[in-house]
Amino acid sequence: MRRQKSEQTEQQIVEAVKAGRQEGQHQMVCRYAQRVFAMIVRQVTDVMDAQELTQDTFLRAFSHIDCYDPQRASLSTWLCRIAYRLTLDFLKRRRPLIVSIEETKEWQDDISSEQLDAELSSADEERIQRLQQLIDELPADEQMLLTLYYFEDRPLVEIAYITGIEAGPLAKRLYRIRRKLYKQLTRI
């Protein structure tokens, strides 16, 4: 019997949570908490804050489970969408507003994707540290996009759902973020 409970489908977990059954909530947390926490902790370096945001994500999911639509996204992606929004709100409250200069003429130079990839994937230890520093200085929403796409290797369609940004503009935005990092790296 125990084995059957641990192998519940997403649909069964959702139905149990909708019915207010504790085992459904437990199954949801057991199955998805690690992934949600991993996404959050990449942005929120304080583990206690990341744990609290993870907990808030599940509390919000439990109270809004009726909004979940399995036709639009998997349960994991839906949870990451909630986590994304909570984390962005948290980071915006913690960080000063950073005005992006990426749209000024200086950033309009065309750089091929190949140049960007070559420059940003350099194995030079000093270069990697500088790149991490530049990423840490990015606005919270740009950091989250990089995390979802490059560190979690999520497809654009999923990221579009999580962020609420359409896939086309999202791809352009990721390119602009990479271009900005490239420009900052090559100034030195």
XYZ file of C-alpha atoms in Angstrom:
188
model
C 0.000 0.000 0.000
C 2.828 2.401 0.858
C 4.404 1.870 -2.542
C 1.165 2.762 -4.297
C 0.912 6.085 -2.453
C 4.462 7.092 -3.389
C 3.722 6.456 -7.058
C 0.679 8.685 -7.295
C 0.195 10.528 -10.543
C 0.117 14.311 -10.696
C -3.647 14.088 -11.194
C -4.055 11.996 -8.035
C -1.901 14.399 -6.041
C -3.890 17.400 -7.291
C -7.198 15.703 -6.501
C -6.000 14.827 -2.983
C -4.887 18.430 -2.368
C -8.207 19.736 -3.722
C -10.006 17.410 -1.302
C -7.916 18.817 1.539
C -6.209 15.489 2.240
C -2.897 15.814 4.017
C -1.291 12.921 2.132
C -1.806 14.832 -1.134
C 0.011 17.849 0.275
C 2.734 15.571 1.627
C 3.162 13.873 -1.756
C 3.354 17.223 -3.550
C 6.023 18.512 -1.193
C 8.016 15.251 -1.286
C 7.976 15.109 -5.069
C 8.628 18.770 -5.939
C 10.168 20.613 -2.973
C 13.761 19.850 -3.917
C 13.327 21.192 -7.448
C 11.513 24.335 -6.261
C 14.131 24.946 -3.566
C 16.994 24.478 -6.065
C 15.489 27.114 -8.351
C 14.996 29.575 -5.496
C 18.356 29.084 -3.769
C 20.208 29.989 -6.969
C 18.716 33.459 -6.608
C 18.315 33.830 -2.866
C 21.665 32.905 -1.383
C 20.449 32.862 2.221
C 19.283 29.282 2.776
C 16.743 30.296 5.421
C 15.117 32.774 3.021
C 15.119 30.152 0.262
C 13.499 27.610 2.587
C 10.846 30.128 3.599
C 10.117 30.982 -0.045
C 9.858 27.269 -0.834
C 7.380 26.843 1.997
C 5.438 29.904 0.808
C 5.325 28.409 -2.687
C 3.620 25.272 -1.440
C 1.255 27.159 0.845
C 0.217 29.304 -2.112
C -0.150 26.191 -4.290
C -2.349 24.473 -1.707
C -4.610 27.488 -1.369
C -4.833 28.055 -5.149
C -4.894 24.455 -6.348
C -8.198 25.103 -8.120
C -6.314 27.460 -10.469
C -3.999 24.679 -11.656
C -4.725 23.656 -15.245
C -2.926 20.463 -16.322
C -3.634 21.375 -19.962
C -1.378 24.445 -19.688
C 1.567 23.052 -17.699
C 2.846 20.198 -15.606
C 2.455 20.465 -11.842
C 6.200 21.020 -11.519
C 6.130 23.922 -13.968
C 3.093 25.439 -12.248
C 4.894 25.271 -8.890
C 7.972 26.890 -10.446
C 5.766 29.680 -11.786
C 4.535 30.369 -8.258
C 8.100 30.172 -6.905
C 9.346 32.481 -9.662
C 6.845 35.190 -8.785
C 7.388 34.914 -5.032
C 11.163 34.986 -5.468
C 11.056 37.977 -7.801
C 8.854 39.879 -5.348
C 11.236 38.986 -2.530
C 14.310 40.093 -4.501
C 12.696 43.336 -5.617
C 11.990 44.209 -1.978
C 15.592 43.412 -1.029
C 17.523 44.985 -3.891
C 17.602 48.573 -5.042
C 16.030 49.301 -8.414
C 18.599 48.902 -11.175
C 17.942 50.797 -14.364
C 18.888 48.741 -17.375
C 21.043 50.438 -19.979
C 20.835 47.594 -22.447
C 18.648 49.518 -24.878
C 21.013 52.463 -25.291
C 22.939 52.806 -28.565
C 26.047 51.267 -27.003
C 24.205 47.950 -26.597
C 22.783 47.911 -30.113
C 25.938 46.498 -31.749
C 25.189 43.177 -33.404
C 27.031 40.268 -31.863
C 26.534 36.782 -33.222
C 25.315 34.017 -30.959
C 28.551 32.186 -31.704
C 30.629 35.119 -30.377
C 28.472 35.284 -27.277
C 28.730 31.565 -26.643
C 32.504 31.546 -27.135
C 33.054 34.522 -24.843
C 30.635 33.511 -22.105
C 31.705 29.869 -21.960
C 35.397 30.552 -21.442
C 36.979 28.122 -18.983
C 39.386 30.739 -17.612
C 38.905 30.767 -13.805
C 39.232 34.553 -13.524
C 36.781 35.026 -16.380
C 34.264 32.666 -14.731
C 34.491 34.583 -11.449
C 33.993 37.886 -13.269
C 31.010 36.474 -15.161
C 29.435 35.255 -11.896
C 29.966 38.713 -10.383
C 28.279 40.342 -13.383
C 25.362 37.906 -13.178
C 24.974 38.693 -9.462
C 24.702 42.392 -10.366
C 21.894 41.835 -12.883
C 18.312 42.764 -11.976
C 16.454 39.933 -10.247
C 14.237 39.113 -13.240
C 17.238 38.757 -15.554
C 19.007 36.491 -13.056
C 15.897 34.328 -12.833
C 15.691 34.009 -16.623
C 19.329 32.904 -16.804
C 18.729 30.414 -13.999
C 15.693 28.886 -15.654
C 17.249 28.657 -19.110
C 20.921 27.897 -18.496
C 21.117 26.317 -15.048
C 17.823 24.402 -15.036
C 17.903 23.797 -18.794
C 14.186 24.484 -19.171
C 12.713 24.910 -22.658
C 11.527 28.381 -23.690
C 7.900 27.229 -23.691
C 8.096 26.321 -19.995
C 9.920 29.526 -19.106
C 7.290 31.483 -21.021
C 4.591 29.885 -18.879
C 6.519 30.412 -15.633
C 7.300 34.065 -16.343
C 4.225 35.055 -18.298
C 6.415 36.284 -21.185
C 5.776 34.914 -24.684
C 8.504 32.651 -26.122
C 9.575 35.018 -28.960
C 10.185 38.083 -26.789
C 11.696 35.803 -24.142
C 14.306 34.489 -26.589
C 15.170 38.057 -27.582
C 15.444 39.075 -23.946
C 17.790 36.175 -23.154
C 19.919 37.205 -26.123
C 20.046 40.828 -24.870
C 21.054 39.677 -21.397
C 23.847 37.549 -22.856
C 24.917 40.456 -25.054
C 25.012 42.770 -22.051
C 27.181 40.302 -20.124
C 29.452 39.925 -23.142
C 29.894 43.693 -23.482
C 30.706 44.039 -19.786
C 33.193 41.166 -19.928
C 35.019 42.535 -22.958
C 35.408 46.032 -21.486
C 38.068 44.833 -19.114
